[in-house]
Amino acid sequence: MSTFNPFRSKRLAYRAIEDTPEDDDFIHSIQSDPLSYVTSNSALLKPQTKQDTLNGYKKHLVKDSLLAVIILLPNDKAQDEPREKEERNTSRAAIGQDAWTSVGIVALKKGEPGHSHHRNSEVSIDIAKPYQNCGFGSEAIEWVLDWGFRKAGLHRIAVLSFSYNLGASRLYERLGFQLEGRQREAIWYDGEWHDMLTFGMLAREWRDNGHRKLKEVSSK
């Protein structure tokens, strides 16, 4: 029997969002961080109460997503455990709550009613401030692309960005997304108008990109 776990990537694990105080606190910590908010949300920036988060962001994640998961990083003590333990199912009971740290959220948007036959989705990613610039965002996006194209049979996955968030745009292009469109001056931020950018990736582009990476690795 194979020990392959589809809810693991190289360094991270992924589990469902649960109705627990721990998950509520973690989701609120992301939503209430001003920098994270303005780089991933076009709503008006203002202080967020916990109830705002639960009734808004968390409710949206649970109800409007094809997939929405907490991104987990093993604690130091978990890194020394046998590989067999790492390959177990990543439900809260299986992975052990004390062995993992929540570092972010990644989700794929559910299609609008009556539009599922188009097999389109949209990815969103939020990494908690202490764990940014560590490569966890790119690893989680690559994992969710694999899940979306390979498991869910999607044809196209998009991601939105703001023109003032140059780091995000560079990341999406590096991962293989193509710039598909620009809504000019659609976003008001910090006293200026900015563009809303749409990036997209098709299933065949994802497959070709994966084959290219394999060739690059094998040639080294």
PDB file of N, CA and C in Angstrom, residues 18-113:
ATOM      1  N   GLU A  18     -11.392  24.306  10.566  1.00  0.00           N
ATOM      2  CA  GLU A  18     -12.340  23.773  11.538  1.00  0.00           C
ATOM      3  C   GLU A  18     -12.940  24.887  12.388  1.00  0.00           C
ATOM      4  N   ASP A  19     -14.070  24.559  13.023  1.00  0.00           N
ATOM      5  CA  ASP A  19     -14.737  25.500  13.930  1.00  0.00           C
ATOM      6  C   ASP A  19     -14.152  25.346  15.325  1.00  0.00           C
ATOM      7  N   THR A  20     -12.930  25.805  15.488  1.00  0.00           N
ATOM      8  CA  THR A  20     -12.246  25.741  16.774  1.00  0.00           C
ATOM      9  C   THR A  20     -11.737  27.130  17.128  1.00  0.00           C
ATOM     10  N   PRO A  21     -11.569  27.408  18.415  1.00  0.00           N
ATOM     11  CA  PRO A  21     -11.005  28.705  18.813  1.00  0.00           C
ATOM     12  C   PRO A  21      -9.627  28.943  18.204  1.00  0.00           C
ATOM     13  N   GLU A  22      -8.830  27.875  18.063  1.00  0.00           N
ATOM     14  CA  GLU A  22      -7.484  28.024  17.507  1.00  0.00           C
ATOM     15  C   GLU A  22      -7.532  28.487  16.052  1.00  0.00           C
ATOM     16  N   ASP A  23      -8.396  27.862  15.258  1.00  0.00           N
ATOM     17  CA  ASP A  23      -8.505  28.273  13.860  1.00  0.00           C
ATOM     18  C   ASP A  23      -9.092  29.670  13.741  1.00  0.00           C
ATOM     19  N   ASP A  24     -10.096  29.970  14.573  1.00  0.00           N
ATOM     20  CA  ASP A  24     -10.690  31.312  14.543  1.00  0.00           C
ATOM     21  C   ASP A  24      -9.646  32.375  14.869  1.00  0.00           C
ATOM     22  N   ASP A  25      -8.829  32.108  15.890  1.00  0.00           N
ATOM     23  CA  ASP A  25      -7.796  33.076  16.277  1.00  0.00           C
ATOM     24  C   ASP A  25      -6.760  33.246  15.169  1.00  0.00           C
ATOM     25  N   PHE A  26      -6.375  32.137  14.542  1.00  0.00           N
ATOM     26  CA  PHE A  26      -5.361  32.218  13.492  1.00  0.00           C
ATOM     27  C   PHE A  26      -5.880  32.988  12.283  1.00  0.00           C
ATOM     28  N   ILE A  27      -7.083  32.668  11.843  1.00  0.00           N
ATOM     29  CA  ILE A  27      -7.661  33.365  10.693  1.00  0.00           C
ATOM     30  C   ILE A  27      -7.810  34.851  10.994  1.00  0.00           C
ATOM     31  N   HIS A  28      -8.213  35.177  12.214  1.00  0.00           N
ATOM     32  CA  HIS A  28      -8.364  36.588  12.577  1.00  0.00           C
ATOM     33  C   HIS A  28      -7.012  37.295  12.619  1.00  0.00           C
ATOM     34  N   SER A  29      -5.964  36.589  13.030  1.00  0.00           N
ATOM     35  CA  SER A  29      -4.630  37.210  13.081  1.00  0.00           C
ATOM     36  C   SER A  29      -4.169  37.622  11.686  1.00  0.00           C
ATOM     37  N   ILE A  30      -4.527  36.847  10.674  1.00  0.00           N
ATOM     38  CA  ILE A  30      -4.182  37.205   9.297  1.00  0.00           C
ATOM     39  C   ILE A  30      -5.036  38.366   8.819  1.00  0.00           C
ATOM     40  N   GLN A  31      -6.337  38.275   9.078  1.00  0.00           N
ATOM     41  CA  GLN A  31      -7.264  39.290   8.581  1.00  0.00           C
ATOM     42  C   GLN A  31      -7.050  40.642   9.249  1.00  0.00           C
ATOM     43  N   SER A  32      -6.554  40.651  10.469  1.00  0.00           N
ATOM     44  CA  SER A  32      -6.387  41.908  11.199  1.00  0.00           C
ATOM     45  C   SER A  32      -5.009  42.536  11.004  1.00  0.00           C
ATOM     46  N   ASP A  33      -4.127  41.885  10.235  1.00  0.00           N
ATOM     47  CA  ASP A  33      -2.824  42.476   9.925  1.00  0.00           C
ATOM     48  C   ASP A  33      -2.989  43.448   8.760  1.00  0.00           C
ATOM     49  N   PRO A  34      -2.727  44.741   8.954  1.00  0.00           N
ATOM     50  CA  PRO A  34      -3.011  45.734   7.908  1.00  0.00           C
ATOM     51  C   PRO A  34      -2.292  45.476   6.590  1.00  0.00           C
ATOM     52  N   LEU A  35      -1.012  45.092   6.638  1.00  0.00           N
ATOM     53  CA  LEU A  35      -0.267  44.881   5.401  1.00  0.00           C
ATOM     54  C   LEU A  35      -0.813  43.685   4.627  1.00  0.00           C
ATOM     55  N   SER A  36      -1.087  42.596   5.333  1.00  0.00           N
ATOM     56  CA  SER A  36      -1.672  41.431   4.669  1.00  0.00           C
ATOM     57  C   SER A  36      -3.019  41.775   4.063  1.00  0.00           C
ATOM     58  N   TYR A  37      -3.775  42.608   4.761  1.00  0.00           N
ATOM     59  CA  TYR A  37      -5.117  42.976   4.296  1.00  0.00           C
ATOM     60  C   TYR A  37      -5.047  43.744   2.982  1.00  0.00           C
ATOM     61  N   VAL A  38      -4.204  44.766   2.918  1.00  0.00           N
ATOM     62  CA  VAL A  38      -4.199  45.632   1.726  1.00  0.00           C
ATOM     63  C   VAL A  38      -3.515  44.987   0.524  1.00  0.00           C
ATOM     64  N   THR A  39      -2.728  43.941   0.744  1.00  0.00           N
ATOM     65  CA  THR A  39      -2.092  43.275  -0.390  1.00  0.00           C
ATOM     66  C   THR A  39      -2.927  42.126  -0.936  1.00  0.00           C
ATOM     67  N   SER A  40      -4.042  41.804  -0.268  1.00  0.00           N
ATOM     68  CA  SER A  40      -4.859  40.683  -0.738  1.00  0.00           C
ATOM     69  C   SER A  40      -6.351  40.974  -0.730  1.00  0.00           C
ATOM     70  N   ASN A  41      -6.735  42.203  -0.396  1.00  0.00           N
ATOM     71  CA  ASN A  41      -8.144  42.522  -0.219  1.00  0.00           C
ATOM     72  C   ASN A  41      -8.409  43.922  -0.756  1.00  0.00           C
ATOM     73  N   SER A  42      -9.435  44.054  -1.587  1.00  0.00           N
ATOM     74  CA  SER A  42      -9.757  45.370  -2.148  1.00  0.00           C
ATOM     75  C   SER A  42     -10.784  46.127  -1.319  1.00  0.00           C
ATOM     76  N   ALA A  43     -11.265  45.505  -0.233  1.00  0.00           N
ATOM     77  CA  ALA A  43     -12.224  46.189   0.634  1.00  0.00           C
ATOM     78  C   ALA A  43     -11.529  47.327   1.383  1.00  0.00           C
ATOM     79  N   LEU A  44     -12.323  48.256   1.880  1.00  0.00           N
ATOM     80  CA  LEU A  44     -11.789  49.408   2.601  1.00  0.00           C
ATOM     81  C   LEU A  44     -11.035  48.959   3.846  1.00  0.00           C
ATOM     82  N   LEU A  45      -9.806  49.434   4.002  1.00  0.00           N
ATOM     83  CA  LEU A  45      -8.985  49.079   5.156  1.00  0.00           C
ATOM     84  C   LEU A  45      -9.538  49.744   6.407  1.00  0.00           C
ATOM     85  N   LYS A  46      -9.874  48.932   7.387  1.00  0.00           N
ATOM     86  CA  LYS A  46     -10.321  49.432   8.683  1.00  0.00           C
ATOM     87  C   LYS A  46     -10.103  48.327   9.711  1.00  0.00           C
ATOM     88  N   PRO A  47     -10.029  48.680  10.999  1.00  0.00           N
ATOM     89  CA  PRO A  47      -9.810  47.650  12.018  1.00  0.00           C
ATOM     90  C   PRO A  47     -10.885  46.568  11.949  1.00  0.00           C
ATOM     91  N   GLN A  48     -10.444  45.324  12.067  1.00  0.00           N
ATOM     92  CA  GLN A  48     -11.350  44.185  11.976  1.00  0.00           C
ATOM     93  C   GLN A  48     -11.584  43.574  13.353  1.00  0.00           C
ATOM     94  N   THR A  49     -12.846  43.434  13.730  1.00  0.00           N
ATOM     95  CA  THR A  49     -13.162  42.689  14.941  1.00  0.00           C
ATOM     96  C   THR A  49     -13.134  41.198  14.622  1.00  0.00           C
ATOM     97  N   LYS A  50     -13.078  40.395  15.658  1.00  0.00           N
ATOM     98  CA  LYS A  50     -13.098  38.957  15.422  1.00  0.00           C
ATOM     99  C   LYS A  50     -14.407  38.533  14.771  1.00  0.00           C
ATOM    100  N   GLN A  51     -15.496  39.187  15.146  1.00  0.00           N
ATOM    101  CA  GLN A  51     -16.786  38.870  14.543  1.00  0.00           C
ATOM    102  C   GLN A  51     -16.805  39.234  13.062  1.00  0.00           C
ATOM    103  N   ASP A  52     -16.137  40.341  12.711  1.00  0.00           N
ATOM    104  CA  ASP A  52     -15.999  40.699  11.292  1.00  0.00           C
ATOM    105  C   ASP A  52     -15.329  39.564  10.519  1.00  0.00           C
ATOM    106  N   THR A  53     -14.271  39.025  11.105  1.00  0.00           N
ATOM    107  CA  THR A  53     -13.533  37.948  10.446  1.00  0.00           C
ATOM    108  C   THR A  53     -14.378  36.695  10.290  1.00  0.00           C
ATOM    109  N   LEU A  54     -15.073  36.311  11.359  1.00  0.00           N
ATOM    110  CA  LEU A  54     -15.855  35.073  11.321  1.00  0.00           C
ATOM    111  C   LEU A  54     -17.038  35.183  10.374  1.00  0.00           C
ATOM    112  N   ASN A  55     -17.698  36.346  10.371  1.00  0.00           N
ATOM    113  CA  ASN A  55     -18.875  36.531   9.512  1.00  0.00           C
ATOM    114  C   ASN A  55     -18.505  36.877   8.070  1.00  0.00           C
ATOM    115  N   GLY A  56     -17.264  37.330   7.867  1.00  0.00           N
ATOM    116  CA  GLY A  56     -16.837  37.728   6.533  1.00  0.00           C
ATOM    117  C   GLY A  56     -15.854  36.754   5.919  1.00  0.00           C
ATOM    118  N   TYR A  57     -14.587  36.906   6.263  1.00  0.00           N
ATOM    119  CA  TYR A  57     -13.520  36.133   5.631  1.00  0.00           C
ATOM    120  C   TYR A  57     -13.677  34.629   5.836  1.00  0.00           C
ATOM    121  N   LYS A  58     -13.884  34.192   7.090  1.00  0.00           N
ATOM    122  CA  LYS A  58     -13.981  32.754   7.334  1.00  0.00           C
ATOM    123  C   LYS A  58     -15.217  32.168   6.666  1.00  0.00           C
ATOM    124  N   LYS A  59     -16.335  32.864   6.762  1.00  0.00           N
ATOM    125  CA  LYS A  59     -17.564  32.380   6.130  1.00  0.00           C
ATOM    126  C   LYS A  59     -17.377  32.248   4.621  1.00  0.00           C
ATOM    127  N   HIS A  60     -16.691  33.223   4.031  1.00  0.00           N
ATOM    128  CA  HIS A  60     -16.404  33.170   2.594  1.00  0.00           C
ATOM    129  C   HIS A  60     -15.536  31.963   2.254  1.00  0.00           C
ATOM    130  N   LEU A  61     -14.509  31.716   3.053  1.00  0.00           N
ATOM    131  CA  LEU A  61     -13.623  30.585   2.800  1.00  0.00           C
ATOM    132  C   LEU A  61     -14.380  29.262   2.830  1.00  0.00           C
ATOM    133  N   VAL A  62     -15.241  29.106   3.824  1.00  0.00           N
ATOM    134  CA  VAL A  62     -15.934  27.830   4.013  1.00  0.00           C
ATOM    135  C   VAL A  62     -17.030  27.618   2.975  1.00  0.00           C
ATOM    136  N   LYS A  63     -17.806  28.664   2.689  1.00  0.00           N
ATOM    137  CA  LYS A  63     -18.987  28.513   1.833  1.00  0.00           C
ATOM    138  C   LYS A  63     -18.701  28.704   0.343  1.00  0.00           C
ATOM    139  N   ASP A  64     -17.738  29.538   0.004  1.00  0.00           N
ATOM    140  CA  ASP A  64     -17.536  29.911  -1.401  1.00  0.00           C
ATOM    141  C   ASP A  64     -16.311  29.268  -2.034  1.00  0.00           C
ATOM    142  N   SER A  65     -15.723  28.286  -1.366  1.00  0.00           N
ATOM    143  CA  SER A  65     -14.482  27.693  -1.871  1.00  0.00           C
ATOM    144  C   SER A  65     -14.677  26.248  -2.305  1.00  0.00           C
ATOM    145  N   LEU A  66     -14.065  25.916  -3.419  1.00  0.00           N
ATOM    146  CA  LEU A  66     -13.962  24.521  -3.829  1.00  0.00           C
ATOM    147  C   LEU A  66     -13.039  23.782  -2.871  1.00  0.00           C
ATOM    148  N   LEU A  67     -12.027  24.493  -2.405  1.00  0.00           N
ATOM    149  CA  LEU A  67     -11.068  23.969  -1.439  1.00  0.00           C
ATOM    150  C   LEU A  67     -10.547  25.134  -0.619  1.00  0.00           C
ATOM    151  N   ALA A  68     -10.501  24.972   0.692  1.00  0.00           N
ATOM    152  CA  ALA A  68      -9.899  25.978   1.572  1.00  0.00           C
ATOM    153  C   ALA A  68      -9.219  25.241   2.715  1.00  0.00           C
ATOM    154  N   VAL A  69      -7.916  25.449   2.864  1.00  0.00           N
ATOM    155  CA  VAL A  69      -7.161  24.685   3.852  1.00  0.00           C
ATOM    156  C   VAL A  69      -6.205  25.583   4.629  1.00  0.00           C
ATOM    157  N   ILE A  70      -5.917  25.140   5.845  1.00  0.00           N
ATOM    158  CA  ILE A  70      -4.870  25.745   6.657  1.00  0.00           C
ATOM    159  C   ILE A  70      -3.529  25.161   6.213  1.00  0.00           C
ATOM    160  N   ILE A  71      -2.545  26.025   6.021  1.00  0.00           N
ATOM    161  CA  ILE A  71      -1.191  25.587   5.673  1.00  0.00           C
ATOM    162  C   ILE A  71      -0.418  25.355   6.966  1.00  0.00           C
ATOM    163  N   LEU A  72       0.205  24.192   7.088  1.00  0.00           N
ATOM    164  CA  LEU A  72       0.885  23.803   8.318  1.00  0.00           C
ATOM    165  C   LEU A  72       2.379  23.598   8.091  1.00  0.00           C
ATOM    166  N   LEU A  73       3.150  23.994   9.078  1.00  0.00           N
ATOM    167  CA  LEU A  73       4.600  23.774   9.078  1.00  0.00           C
ATOM    168  C   LEU A  73       4.952  22.918  10.287  1.00  0.00           C
ATOM    169  N   PRO A  74       5.730  21.838  10.115  1.00  0.00           N
ATOM    170  CA  PRO A  74       6.098  21.005  11.262  1.00  0.00           C
ATOM    171  C   PRO A  74       6.902  21.800  12.287  1.00  0.00           C
ATOM    172  N   ASN A  75       6.601  21.593  13.550  1.00  0.00           N
ATOM    173  CA  ASN A  75       7.432  22.152  14.604  1.00  0.00           C
ATOM    174  C   ASN A  75       8.774  21.427  14.615  1.00  0.00           C
ATOM    175  N   ASP A  76       9.744  21.982  15.316  1.00  0.00           N
ATOM    176  CA  ASP A  76      11.080  21.389  15.350  1.00  0.00           C
ATOM    177  C   ASP A  76      11.043  19.935  15.813  1.00  0.00           C
ATOM    178  N   LYS A  77      10.222  19.639  16.811  1.00  0.00           N
ATOM    179  CA  LYS A  77      10.196  18.269  17.323  1.00  0.00           C
ATOM    180  C   LYS A  77       9.583  17.308  16.313  1.00  0.00           C
ATOM    181  N   ALA A  78       8.723  17.811  15.433  1.00  0.00           N
ATOM    182  CA  ALA A  78       8.105  16.944  14.429  1.00  0.00           C
ATOM    183  C   ALA A  78       9.083  16.584  13.329  1.00  0.00           C
ATOM    184  N   GLN A  79      10.094  17.433  13.100  1.00  0.00           N
ATOM    185  CA  GLN A  79      11.035  17.192  12.008  1.00  0.00           C
ATOM    186  C   GLN A  79      11.943  15.993  12.280  1.00  0.00           C
ATOM    187  N   ASP A  80      12.039  15.594  13.550  1.00  0.00           N
ATOM    188  CA  ASP A  80      12.895  14.464  13.899  1.00  0.00           C
ATOM    189  C   ASP A  80      12.141  13.148  13.929  1.00  0.00           C
ATOM    190  N   GLU A  81      10.824  13.193  13.695  1.00  0.00           N
ATOM    191  CA  GLU A  81      10.034  11.973  13.736  1.00  0.00           C
ATOM    192  C   GLU A  81      10.262  11.145  12.478  1.00  0.00           C
ATOM    193  N   PRO A  82       9.988   9.845  12.549  1.00  0.00           N
ATOM    194  CA  PRO A  82      10.174   8.977  11.380  1.00  0.00           C
ATOM    195  C   PRO A  82       9.324   9.425  10.204  1.00  0.00           C
ATOM    196  N   ARG A  83       9.796   9.126   9.014  1.00  0.00           N
ATOM    197  CA  ARG A  83       9.094   9.511   7.794  1.00  0.00           C
ATOM    198  C   ARG A  83       7.699   8.909   7.751  1.00  0.00           C
ATOM    199  N   GLU A  84       7.528   7.716   8.348  1.00  0.00           N
ATOM    200  CA  GLU A  84       6.221   7.076   8.312  1.00  0.00           C
ATOM    201  C   GLU A  84       5.167   7.943   8.986  1.00  0.00           C
ATOM    202  N   LYS A  85       5.532   8.629  10.046  1.00  0.00           N
ATOM    203  CA  LYS A  85       4.576   9.490  10.728  1.00  0.00           C
ATOM    204  C   LYS A  85       4.232  10.693   9.870  1.00  0.00           C
ATOM    205  N   GLU A  86       5.208  11.189   9.111  1.00  0.00           N
ATOM    206  CA  GLU A  86       4.957  12.352   8.270  1.00  0.00           C
ATOM    207  C   GLU A  86       3.970  12.030   7.158  1.00  0.00           C
ATOM    208  N   GLU A  87       3.872  10.755   6.773  1.00  0.00           N
ATOM    209  CA  GLU A  87       3.034  10.380   5.647  1.00  0.00           C
ATOM    210  C   GLU A  87       1.596  10.075   6.063  1.00  0.00           C
ATOM    211  N   ARG A  88       1.265  10.197   7.340  1.00  0.00           N
ATOM    212  CA  ARG A  88      -0.095   9.898   7.753  1.00  0.00           C
ATOM    213  C   ARG A  88      -1.052  10.994   7.317  1.00  0.00           C
ATOM    214  N   ASN A  89      -2.344  10.671   7.348  1.00  0.00           N
ATOM    215  CA  ASN A  89      -3.365  11.641   6.955  1.00  0.00           C
ATOM    216  C   ASN A  89      -3.260  12.881   7.815  1.00  0.00           C
ATOM    217  N   THR A  90      -3.471  14.058   7.202  1.00  0.00           N
ATOM    218  CA  THR A  90      -3.245  15.311   7.908  1.00  0.00           C
ATOM    219  C   THR A  90      -4.518  15.896   8.489  1.00  0.00           C
ATOM    220  N   SER A  91      -5.407  15.082   9.003  1.00  0.00           N
ATOM    221  CA  SER A  91      -6.501  15.599   9.814  1.00  0.00           C
ATOM    222  C   SER A  91      -5.912  16.011  11.151  1.00  0.00           C
ATOM    223  N   ARG A  92      -6.658  16.801  11.924  1.00  0.00           N
ATOM    224  CA  ARG A  92      -6.130  17.273  13.207  1.00  0.00           C
ATOM    225  C   ARG A  92      -5.763  16.111  14.110  1.00  0.00           C
ATOM    226  N   ALA A  93      -6.599  15.068  14.114  1.00  0.00           N
ATOM    227  CA  ALA A  93      -6.335  13.935  14.988  1.00  0.00           C
ATOM    228  C   ALA A  93      -5.075  13.190  14.562  1.00  0.00           C
ATOM    229  N   ALA A  94      -4.897  13.053  13.242  1.00  0.00           N
ATOM    230  CA  ALA A  94      -3.788  12.244  12.748  1.00  0.00           C
ATOM    231  C   ALA A  94      -2.447  12.942  12.887  1.00  0.00           C
ATOM    232  N   ILE A  95      -2.402  14.244  12.609  1.00  0.00           N
ATOM    233  CA  ILE A  95      -1.103  14.908  12.601  1.00  0.00           C
ATOM    234  C   ILE A  95      -0.659  15.320  13.993  1.00  0.00           C
ATOM    235  N   GLY A  96      -1.601  15.429  14.936  1.00  0.00           N
ATOM    236  CA  GLY A  96      -1.230  15.867  16.258  1.00  0.00           C
ATOM    237  C   GLY A  96      -1.154  17.374  16.329  1.00  0.00           C
ATOM    238  N   GLN A  97      -2.048  17.978  17.081  1.00  0.00           N
ATOM    239  CA  GLN A  97      -2.169  19.437  17.094  1.00  0.00           C
ATOM    240  C   GLN A  97      -0.878  20.111  17.534  1.00  0.00           C
ATOM    241  N   ASP A  98      -0.154  19.472  18.454  1.00  0.00           N
ATOM    242  CA  ASP A  98       1.039  20.106  19.009  1.00  0.00           C
ATOM    243  C   ASP A  98       2.255  19.987  18.097  1.00  0.00           C
ATOM    244  N   ALA A  99       2.160  19.198  17.037  1.00  0.00           N
ATOM    245  CA  ALA A  99       3.316  18.950  16.180  1.00  0.00           C
ATOM    246  C   ALA A  99       3.412  19.913  15.014  1.00  0.00           C
ATOM    247  N   TRP A 100       2.422  20.766  14.830  1.00  0.00           N
ATOM    248  CA  TRP A 100       2.358  21.619  13.647  1.00  0.00           C
ATOM    249  C   TRP A 100       2.014  23.053  14.018  1.00  0.00           C
ATOM    250  N   THR A 101       2.490  23.976  13.207  1.00  0.00           N
ATOM    251  CA  THR A 101       2.183  25.392  13.365  1.00  0.00           C
ATOM    252  C   THR A 101       1.437  25.880  12.132  1.00  0.00           C
ATOM    253  N   SER A 102       0.329  26.578  12.337  1.00  0.00           N
ATOM    254  CA  SER A 102      -0.418  27.158  11.218  1.00  0.00           C
ATOM    255  C   SER A 102       0.343  28.366  10.693  1.00  0.00           C
ATOM    256  N   VAL A 103       0.611  28.380   9.379  1.00  0.00           N
ATOM    257  CA  VAL A 103       1.388  29.477   8.800  1.00  0.00           C
ATOM    258  C   VAL A 103       0.636  30.228   7.709  1.00  0.00           C
ATOM    259  N   GLY A 104      -0.508  29.721   7.268  1.00  0.00           N
ATOM    260  CA  GLY A 104      -1.232  30.421   6.211  1.00  0.00           C
ATOM    261  C   GLY A 104      -2.509  29.723   5.809  1.00  0.00           C
ATOM    262  N   ILE A 105      -3.125  30.267   4.776  1.00  0.00           N
ATOM    263  CA  ILE A 105      -4.371  29.733   4.222  1.00  0.00           C
ATOM    264  C   ILE A 105      -4.270  29.792   2.704  1.00  0.00           C
ATOM    265  N   VAL A 106      -4.680  28.726   2.041  1.00  0.00           N
ATOM    266  CA  VAL A 106      -4.755  28.736   0.588  1.00  0.00           C
ATOM    267  C   VAL A 106      -6.113  28.178   0.186  1.00  0.00           C
ATOM    268  N   ALA A 107      -6.706  28.765  -0.852  1.00  0.00           N
ATOM    269  CA  ALA A 107      -8.061  28.378  -1.242  1.00  0.00           C
ATOM    270  C   ALA A 107      -8.238  28.468  -2.747  1.00  0.00           C
ATOM    271  N   LEU A 108      -9.182  27.687  -3.249  1.00  0.00           N
ATOM    272  CA  LEU A 108      -9.640  27.767  -4.630  1.00  0.00           C
ATOM    273  C   LEU A 108     -11.121  28.122  -4.613  1.00  0.00           C
ATOM    274  N   LYS A 109     -11.471  29.153  -5.338  1.00  0.00           N
ATOM    275  CA  LYS A 109     -12.843  29.642  -5.362  1.00  0.00           C
ATOM    276  C   LYS A 109     -13.767  28.669  -6.078  1.00  0.00           C
ATOM    277  N   LYS A 110     -14.972  28.504  -5.520  1.00  0.00           N
ATOM    278  CA  LYS A 110     -15.990  27.670  -6.142  1.00  0.00           C
ATOM    279  C   LYS A 110     -16.611  28.412  -7.323  1.00  0.00           C
ATOM    280  N   GLY A 111     -16.949  27.691  -8.377  1.00  0.00           N
ATOM    281  CA  GLY A 111     -17.576  28.307  -9.536  1.00  0.00           C
ATOM    282  C   GLY A 111     -18.962  28.840  -9.214  1.00  0.00           C
ATOM    283  N   GLU A 112     -19.374  29.872  -9.931  1.00  0.00           N
ATOM    284  CA  GLU A 112     -20.713  30.422  -9.745  1.00  0.00           C
ATOM    285  C   GLU A 112     -21.756  29.378 -10.141  1.00  0.00           C
ATOM    286  N   PRO A 113     -22.946  29.403  -9.506  1.00  0.00           N
ATOM    287  CA  PRO A 113     -24.005  28.455  -9.869  1.00  0.00           C
ATOM    288  C   PRO A 113     -24.286  28.484 -11.371  1.00  0.00           C
TER     289      PRO A 113
END
